[in-house]
Amino acid sequence: METALTRLVGIRYPIVQTGMGWVAGPRLVSAAANAGALGILASATMTLDQLRAAVREVRSRTDAPFGVNLRADAGDAGDRVSVIIDGGVRVASFALAPSRELIGELKEAGVVVMPSIGARRHAEKVAAWGADAVIVQGAEGGGHTGEVATTVLLPQVVDAVRIPVVAAGGFFDGRGLVAALAYGAAGVAMGTRFLLTSDSTVPDAVKARYLAATVRDVTVTRAVDGLPHRMLRTELVDSLERSGRTRALVRAVRRAAGFRRLSGLGWRQMVRDGLALKHGKELSWSQVLLAANTPMLLKSAMVDGRTDLGVMAAGQVAGVIEDLPSCAELVERMIAEAGEIIGALPGAGASMRG
């Protein structure tokens, strides 16, 4: 299945495994890459040394192209870009729009720049700055998300830019892939669906919690960090929503201090990152502090398996996923299903080129 995305990146299939903090490590990324998809490492929860080691490990596990996701507003973003370039990483993915200078540095080194965006104007901006492709996440997607559904946002962006557009938010099977291609996308990006594979290192008890969820168990809350955050509804989420500001801040300080020790970041750099997060958003300083708390809440569930102490970012598709295939089985199943659907369309030819 060849599309503008597969030609740009050099992958077999137009499927992207997104960079999920504490989830998208070397094992999952290399498995996705070996399956013919684009695997993306999540670096925001790694130190620089951990990122270097993770890049080396992925390269030892696969010869296929892969990417690294990073926060464009992080204080050490320039150092992480250097790791990407030195490590021969094919794709740089950004959770927020990177600066024109970062895009230029990466492109000069031959790295494909593919930011994630949640609005048409953001896609237009990064395209004008030289981005090679964009991942468009609609409201159905997990983690921090917007209010516009993928089916509305995607065609807006496809019409607005002349670079490959990858659709994210609400995709989990071959039907969704065909739908995205019909909208004009060059492929789909999936987080929750790859989290729920046998190659994911997320603890089994946490995966079971996801598999048991219905679509009504996936909610959007601002209680975690002051920003709209799509996740599974749990007793902890209910408790955070009921907590007063003082109690929430005490929790945030404790966990932010834990993240500082774990990540190796100093308080000064965490404050700089908080300032970058606050920029352009109507966040109080208490919400900025809560945002520093988020990585530890995610780690509690995704690494430690404590569903009672952590949060579980989730796309709405968590409510319809029922199995744990390997990455290879998932990708093969999606491509086979997409081929059958395309082949059954009236007037469809044998080619699956997009």
Short mmCIF file of C-alpha atoms in Angstrom, two decimals:
data_model
loop_
_atom_site.label_atom_id
_atom_site.label_comp_id
_atom_site.label_asym_id
_atom_site.label_seq_id
_atom_site.Cartn_x
_atom_site.Cartn_y
_atom_site.Cartn_z
CA MET A 1 0.00 0.00 0.00
CA GLU A 2 1.94 2.99 -1.28
CA THR A 3 1.03 6.58 -0.37
CA ALA A 4 2.81 9.92 -0.08
CA LEU A 5 3.69 8.95 3.51
CA THR A 6 5.30 5.63 2.63
CA ARG A 7 7.32 7.27 -0.13
CA LEU A 8 8.43 10.13 2.13
CA VAL A 9 9.52 7.99 5.07
CA GLY A 10 10.42 4.70 3.38
CA ILE A 11 7.98 2.44 5.24
CA ARG A 12 5.89 -0.37 3.74
CA TYR A 13 2.48 0.64 5.04
CA PRO A 14 0.87 4.05 5.77
CA ILE A 15 0.50 3.41 9.50
CA VAL A 16 2.20 5.30 12.34
CA GLN A 17 2.62 4.19 15.94
CA THR A 18 2.57 7.39 17.94
CA GLY A 19 5.07 8.48 20.59
CA MET A 20 3.33 7.76 23.90
CA GLY A 21 5.19 8.66 27.09
CA TRP A 22 6.33 5.61 29.11
CA VAL A 23 4.77 3.35 26.43
CA ALA A 24 6.59 3.91 23.14
CA GLY A 25 9.95 2.45 24.10
CA PRO A 26 12.45 0.47 22.02
CA ARG A 27 10.51 -2.81 22.11
CA LEU A 28 7.22 -1.40 20.83
CA VAL A 29 8.87 0.95 18.34
CA SER A 30 11.06 -1.74 16.80
CA ALA A 31 8.12 -4.17 16.62
CA ALA A 32 6.01 -1.57 14.81
CA ALA A 33 8.87 -0.77 12.46
CA ASN A 34 9.51 -4.43 11.69
CA ALA A 35 5.79 -4.81 10.94
CA GLY A 36 6.10 -2.17 8.21
CA ALA A 37 4.69 0.79 10.14
CA LEU A 38 6.51 3.87 11.40
CA GLY A 39 7.38 3.41 15.06
CA ILE A 40 8.02 6.58 17.06
CA LEU A 41 9.97 6.71 20.32
CA ALA A 42 8.58 8.94 23.06
CA SER A 43 11.50 10.96 24.42
CA ALA A 44 9.78 13.48 26.71
CA THR A 45 9.95 11.07 29.66
CA MET A 46 13.59 10.11 28.94
CA THR A 47 16.82 11.79 29.96
CA LEU A 48 19.24 12.59 27.15
CA ASP A 49 21.35 9.54 27.99
CA GLN A 50 18.25 7.34 28.05
CA LEU A 51 17.23 8.72 24.66
CA ARG A 52 20.65 7.94 23.18
CA ALA A 53 20.47 4.41 24.56
CA ALA A 54 16.91 3.95 23.29
CA VAL A 55 17.88 5.06 19.77
CA ARG A 56 20.80 2.61 19.79
CA GLU A 57 18.54 -0.20 21.00
CA VAL A 58 15.94 0.40 18.31
CA ARG A 59 18.65 0.41 15.65
CA SER A 60 19.92 -2.92 17.02
CA ARG A 61 16.42 -4.41 16.73
CA THR A 62 15.43 -3.19 13.26
CA ASP A 63 16.81 -1.88 9.99
CA ALA A 64 13.52 -0.15 9.21
CA PRO A 65 12.99 3.63 9.53
CA PHE A 66 11.70 4.95 12.84
CA GLY A 67 11.13 8.29 14.53
CA VAL A 68 11.54 10.15 17.80
CA ASN A 69 8.89 12.39 19.35
CA LEU A 70 9.95 15.34 21.47
CA ARG A 71 8.54 18.48 23.02
CA ALA A 72 9.46 21.49 20.91
CA ASP A 73 9.14 23.73 23.98
CA ALA A 74 11.49 21.70 26.18
CA GLY A 75 14.55 23.53 27.44
CA ASP A 76 16.86 20.88 25.98
CA ALA A 77 15.04 20.48 22.66
CA GLY A 78 18.20 21.46 20.77
CA ASP A 79 20.21 18.72 22.49
CA ARG A 80 17.52 16.16 21.65
CA VAL A 81 17.56 17.24 18.03
CA SER A 82 21.30 16.57 18.03
CA VAL A 83 20.67 13.05 19.36
CA ILE A 84 18.19 12.47 16.54
CA ILE A 85 20.63 13.66 13.90
CA ASP A 86 23.64 11.83 15.33
CA GLY A 87 21.62 8.64 15.73
CA GLY A 88 20.50 8.54 12.11
CA VAL A 89 16.83 8.74 13.06
CA ARG A 90 14.59 9.09 10.00
CA VAL A 91 11.71 11.13 11.46
CA ALA A 92 11.40 13.87 14.08
CA SER A 93 7.89 14.12 15.48
CA PHE A 94 6.80 16.99 17.71
CA ALA A 95 3.96 17.24 20.20
CA LEU A 96 3.92 21.02 19.71
CA ALA A 97 4.89 23.10 16.70
CA PRO A 98 8.70 23.28 16.43
CA SER A 99 10.40 26.56 15.63
CA ARG A 100 11.44 27.44 12.10
CA GLU A 101 15.06 27.08 13.24
CA LEU A 102 14.60 23.53 14.58
CA ILE A 103 12.82 22.50 11.39
CA GLY A 104 15.64 23.94 9.29
CA GLU A 105 18.33 22.18 11.33
CA LEU A 106 16.60 18.82 11.00
CA LYS A 107 15.85 19.16 7.31
CA GLU A 108 19.43 20.17 6.58
CA ALA A 109 20.49 16.88 8.20
CA GLY A 110 18.02 14.89 6.07
CA VAL A 111 15.55 14.21 8.88
CA VAL A 112 11.83 14.18 8.00
CA VAL A 113 9.96 16.69 10.19
CA MET A 114 6.40 15.65 11.09
CA PRO A 115 4.74 17.73 13.84
CA SER A 116 1.42 16.80 15.44
CA ILE A 117 -1.21 19.52 15.21
CA GLY A 118 -4.78 20.01 16.36
CA ALA A 119 -5.95 22.93 14.24
CA ARG A 120 -5.84 24.01 10.61
CA ARG A 121 -3.90 27.19 11.36
CA HIS A 122 -1.16 25.20 13.09
CA ALA A 123 -0.81 22.96 10.05
CA GLU A 124 -0.54 25.98 7.79
CA LYS A 125 2.12 27.51 10.03
CA VAL A 126 4.43 24.49 10.21
CA ALA A 127 3.95 23.79 6.50
CA ALA A 128 5.06 27.34 5.73
CA TRP A 129 8.10 26.80 7.94
CA GLY A 130 9.13 23.70 5.98
CA ALA A 131 7.60 20.72 7.78
CA ASP A 132 7.54 17.65 5.53
CA ALA A 133 4.24 16.22 6.84
CA VAL A 134 1.77 16.69 9.69
CA ILE A 135 -0.11 14.37 12.02
CA VAL A 136 -3.63 15.71 12.54
CA GLN A 137 -5.24 14.61 15.80
CA GLY A 138 -8.97 15.03 16.22
CA ALA A 139 -10.88 15.10 19.47
CA GLU A 140 -11.23 11.31 19.58
CA GLY A 141 -7.50 10.91 20.23
CA GLY A 142 -6.00 10.09 23.62
CA GLY A 143 -3.97 12.38 25.84
CA HIS A 144 -4.13 16.13 25.34
CA THR A 145 -6.73 16.78 22.71
CA GLY A 146 -8.91 19.44 21.14
CA GLU A 147 -12.62 19.78 20.54
CA VAL A 148 -12.91 19.20 16.77
CA ALA A 149 -13.68 15.67 15.58
CA THR A 150 -11.23 14.01 13.21
CA THR A 151 -13.87 13.78 10.48
CA VAL A 152 -14.17 17.59 10.52
CA LEU A 153 -10.55 18.56 11.20
CA LEU A 154 -8.94 16.18 8.71
CA PRO A 155 -10.55 17.48 5.50
CA GLN A 156 -9.87 21.06 6.64
CA VAL A 157 -6.16 20.36 6.91
CA VAL A 158 -5.98 18.27 3.73
CA ASP A 159 -7.47 21.21 1.84
CA ALA A 160 -5.17 23.73 3.50
CA VAL A 161 -1.69 22.25 2.98
CA ARG A 162 0.23 20.54 0.19
CA ILE A 163 2.25 18.15 2.31
CA PRO A 164 1.27 14.62 3.41
CA VAL A 165 -1.34 14.60 6.17
CA VAL A 166 -1.55 11.68 8.60
CA ALA A 167 -4.88 11.23 10.39
CA ALA A 168 -5.01 10.47 14.13
CA GLY A 169 -7.86 10.10 16.57
CA GLY A 170 -10.36 7.26 16.28
CA PHE A 171 -8.40 4.78 14.14
CA PHE A 172 -7.88 1.12 15.00
CA ASP A 173 -8.60 -1.05 11.95
CA GLY A 174 -8.55 -1.32 8.16
CA ARG A 175 -11.90 0.42 7.78
CA GLY A 176 -10.52 3.54 9.40
CA LEU A 177 -7.45 3.43 7.19
CA VAL A 178 -9.59 3.35 4.05
CA ALA A 179 -11.76 6.18 5.39
CA ALA A 180 -8.70 8.32 6.09
CA LEU A 181 -7.34 7.71 2.61
CA ALA A 182 -10.74 8.65 1.16
CA TYR A 183 -10.56 11.96 3.03
CA GLY A 184 -7.22 12.62 1.36
CA ALA A 185 -4.88 11.58 4.16
CA ALA A 186 -1.66 9.75 3.38
CA GLY A 187 -2.05 7.35 6.31
CA VAL A 188 -3.21 6.96 9.90
CA ALA A 189 -1.50 7.30 13.27
CA MET A 190 -2.59 5.21 16.24
CA GLY A 191 -1.65 5.29 19.91
CA THR A 192 -4.17 3.31 21.94
CA ARG A 193 -4.34 0.52 19.37
CA PHE A 194 -0.55 -0.01 19.53
CA LEU A 195 -0.58 0.32 23.32
CA LEU A 196 -2.96 -2.64 23.31
CA THR A 197 -0.64 -5.11 21.59
CA SER A 198 1.43 -7.96 22.94
CA ASP A 199 4.59 -5.99 22.06
CA SER A 200 3.64 -3.14 24.38
CA THR A 201 5.43 -3.14 27.75
CA VAL A 202 2.40 -1.76 29.58
CA PRO A 203 1.59 -4.11 32.52
CA ASP A 204 -1.04 -6.77 31.83
CA ALA A 205 -3.33 -5.48 34.59
CA VAL A 206 -3.41 -2.07 32.93
CA LYS A 207 -4.09 -3.58 29.51
CA ALA A 208 -6.95 -5.53 31.06
CA ARG A 209 -8.40 -2.28 32.39
CA TYR A 210 -8.32 -0.81 28.88
CA LEU A 211 -9.89 -3.90 27.32
CA ALA A 212 -12.71 -3.84 29.86
CA ALA A 213 -13.55 -0.21 29.10
CA THR A 214 -16.60 0.83 27.11
CA VAL A 215 -16.79 4.04 25.09
CA ARG A 216 -18.56 5.62 28.08
CA ASP A 217 -15.52 4.90 30.25
CA VAL A 218 -13.32 7.25 28.19
CA THR A 219 -13.59 10.85 29.33
CA VAL A 220 -12.02 14.28 28.88
CA THR A 221 -10.96 16.04 32.05
CA ARG A 222 -9.03 19.16 33.05
CA ALA A 223 -8.48 17.92 36.60
CA VAL A 224 -5.06 16.39 35.91
CA ASP A 225 -3.13 19.35 34.51
CA GLY A 226 -5.59 22.08 33.63
CA LEU A 227 -5.70 21.12 29.94
CA PRO A 228 -8.27 18.89 28.19
CA HIS A 229 -6.90 15.38 28.63
CA ARG A 230 -8.65 12.28 27.28
CA MET A 231 -8.22 9.23 29.52
CA LEU A 232 -10.01 6.32 31.13
CA ARG A 233 -12.39 7.38 33.87
CA THR A 234 -11.18 5.89 37.15
CA GLU A 235 -11.69 6.47 40.86
CA LEU A 236 -8.51 8.58 40.83
CA VAL A 237 -9.87 10.82 38.07
CA ASP A 238 -13.11 11.19 40.01
CA SER A 239 -11.09 12.04 43.12
CA LEU A 240 -9.00 14.66 41.29
CA GLU A 241 -12.13 16.27 39.94
CA ARG A 242 -13.56 16.47 43.48
CA SER A 243 -10.33 17.70 45.08
CA GLY A 244 -9.95 21.28 46.13
CA ARG A 245 -7.13 23.40 44.74
CA THR A 246 -4.95 23.10 47.82
CA ARG A 247 -5.12 19.32 47.95
CA ALA A 248 -4.43 19.07 44.21
CA LEU A 249 -1.38 21.34 44.54
CA VAL A 250 0.06 19.29 47.40
CA ARG A 251 -0.22 16.18 45.24
CA ALA A 252 1.28 18.00 42.29
CA VAL A 253 4.31 19.25 44.21
CA ARG A 254 5.04 15.76 45.53
CA ARG A 255 4.84 14.10 42.13
CA ALA A 256 6.64 16.91 40.30
CA ALA A 257 9.53 16.45 42.72
CA GLY A 258 9.50 12.75 41.90
CA PHE A 259 9.65 13.46 38.18
CA ARG A 260 12.55 15.86 38.75
CA ARG A 261 14.56 13.12 40.45
CA LEU A 262 13.65 10.53 37.83
CA SER A 263 14.29 12.70 34.77
CA GLY A 264 17.40 14.41 36.02
CA LEU A 265 15.87 17.82 35.30
CA GLY A 266 16.62 20.67 37.66
CA TRP A 267 13.87 22.81 39.13
CA ARG A 268 15.06 25.72 36.99
CA GLN A 269 14.60 23.76 33.76
CA MET A 270 11.22 22.45 34.92
CA VAL A 271 10.19 26.07 35.55
CA ARG A 272 11.39 27.02 32.05
CA ASP A 273 9.34 24.16 30.58
CA GLY A 274 6.39 25.32 32.65
CA LEU A 275 6.77 28.84 31.27
CA ALA A 276 6.80 27.42 27.74
CA LEU A 277 3.66 25.40 28.51
CA LYS A 278 1.93 28.47 29.94
CA HIS A 279 2.79 30.61 26.92
CA GLY A 280 -0.26 31.29 24.80
CA LYS A 281 -2.59 29.40 27.15
CA GLU A 282 -4.88 30.64 29.88
CA LEU A 283 -3.24 28.60 32.64
CA SER A 284 -2.74 29.64 36.22
CA TRP A 285 0.57 28.90 37.89
CA SER A 286 -1.14 26.17 39.87
CA GLN A 287 -2.16 24.52 36.58
CA VAL A 288 1.41 24.78 35.29
CA LEU A 289 2.55 22.94 38.41
CA LEU A 290 -0.13 20.34 37.89
CA ALA A 291 1.17 19.85 34.35
CA ALA A 292 4.59 18.98 35.78
CA ASN A 293 2.76 16.31 37.78
CA THR A 294 1.37 14.53 34.72
CA PRO A 295 4.41 12.40 33.78
CA MET A 296 4.45 10.75 37.20
CA LEU A 297 0.72 10.04 37.11
CA LEU A 298 1.19 8.37 33.73
CA LYS A 299 4.22 6.41 34.94
CA SER A 300 2.30 5.06 37.92
CA ALA A 301 -0.05 3.26 35.55
CA MET A 302 1.98 2.63 32.41
CA VAL A 303 5.16 1.43 34.14
CA ASP A 304 4.27 0.55 37.73
CA GLY A 305 0.86 -0.93 36.95
CA ARG A 306 -0.88 1.10 39.65
CA THR A 307 -4.25 1.90 38.12
CA ASP A 308 -5.31 3.24 41.51
CA LEU A 309 -2.51 5.82 41.62
CA GLY A 310 -2.01 6.67 37.96
CA VAL A 311 -3.92 7.97 34.97
CA MET A 312 -4.39 6.12 31.69
CA ALA A 313 -4.47 8.28 28.59
CA ALA A 314 -6.83 6.71 26.07
CA GLY A 315 -8.43 7.42 22.75
CA GLN A 316 -12.15 6.73 22.41
CA VAL A 317 -11.25 3.58 20.47
CA ALA A 318 -10.32 1.96 23.80
CA GLY A 319 -14.03 1.23 24.12
CA VAL A 320 -14.10 -0.94 20.99
CA ILE A 321 -10.74 -2.75 21.17
CA GLU A 322 -11.04 -6.33 22.40
CA ASP A 323 -7.73 -8.10 21.77
CA LEU A 324 -3.94 -7.90 22.10
CA PRO A 325 -2.37 -8.86 18.75
CA SER A 326 1.32 -8.44 18.05
CA CYS A 327 2.26 -5.38 16.01
CA ALA A 328 2.86 -7.64 13.02
CA GLU A 329 -0.57 -9.25 13.37
CA LEU A 330 -2.25 -5.88 13.81
CA VAL A 331 -0.66 -4.30 10.75
CA GLU A 332 -1.19 -7.36 8.56
CA ARG A 333 -4.84 -7.50 9.62
CA MET A 334 -5.39 -3.82 8.91
CA ILE A 335 -3.80 -3.97 5.47
CA ALA A 336 -5.72 -7.12 4.53
CA GLU A 337 -9.00 -5.58 5.68
CA ALA A 338 -8.27 -2.34 3.84
CA GLY A 339 -7.45 -4.27 0.68
CA GLU A 340 -10.71 -6.19 0.84
CA ILE A 341 -12.72 -3.00 1.33
CA ILE A 342 -11.00 -1.14 -1.49
CA GLY A 343 -11.34 -4.14 -3.78
CA ALA A 344 -15.08 -4.31 -3.09
CA LEU A 345 -15.72 -0.65 -3.91
CA PRO A 346 -17.58 -0.06 -7.17
CA GLY A 347 -15.13 0.55 -9.98
CA ALA A 348 -12.10 -0.11 -7.78
CA GLY A 349 -9.02 -1.30 -9.60
CA ALA A 350 -6.40 -3.74 -8.43
CA SER A 351 -3.98 -0.99 -7.39
CA MET A 352 -3.97 0.32 -3.82
CA ARG A 353 -1.80 3.33 -4.55
CA GLY A 354 -2.74 6.58 -2.89
#
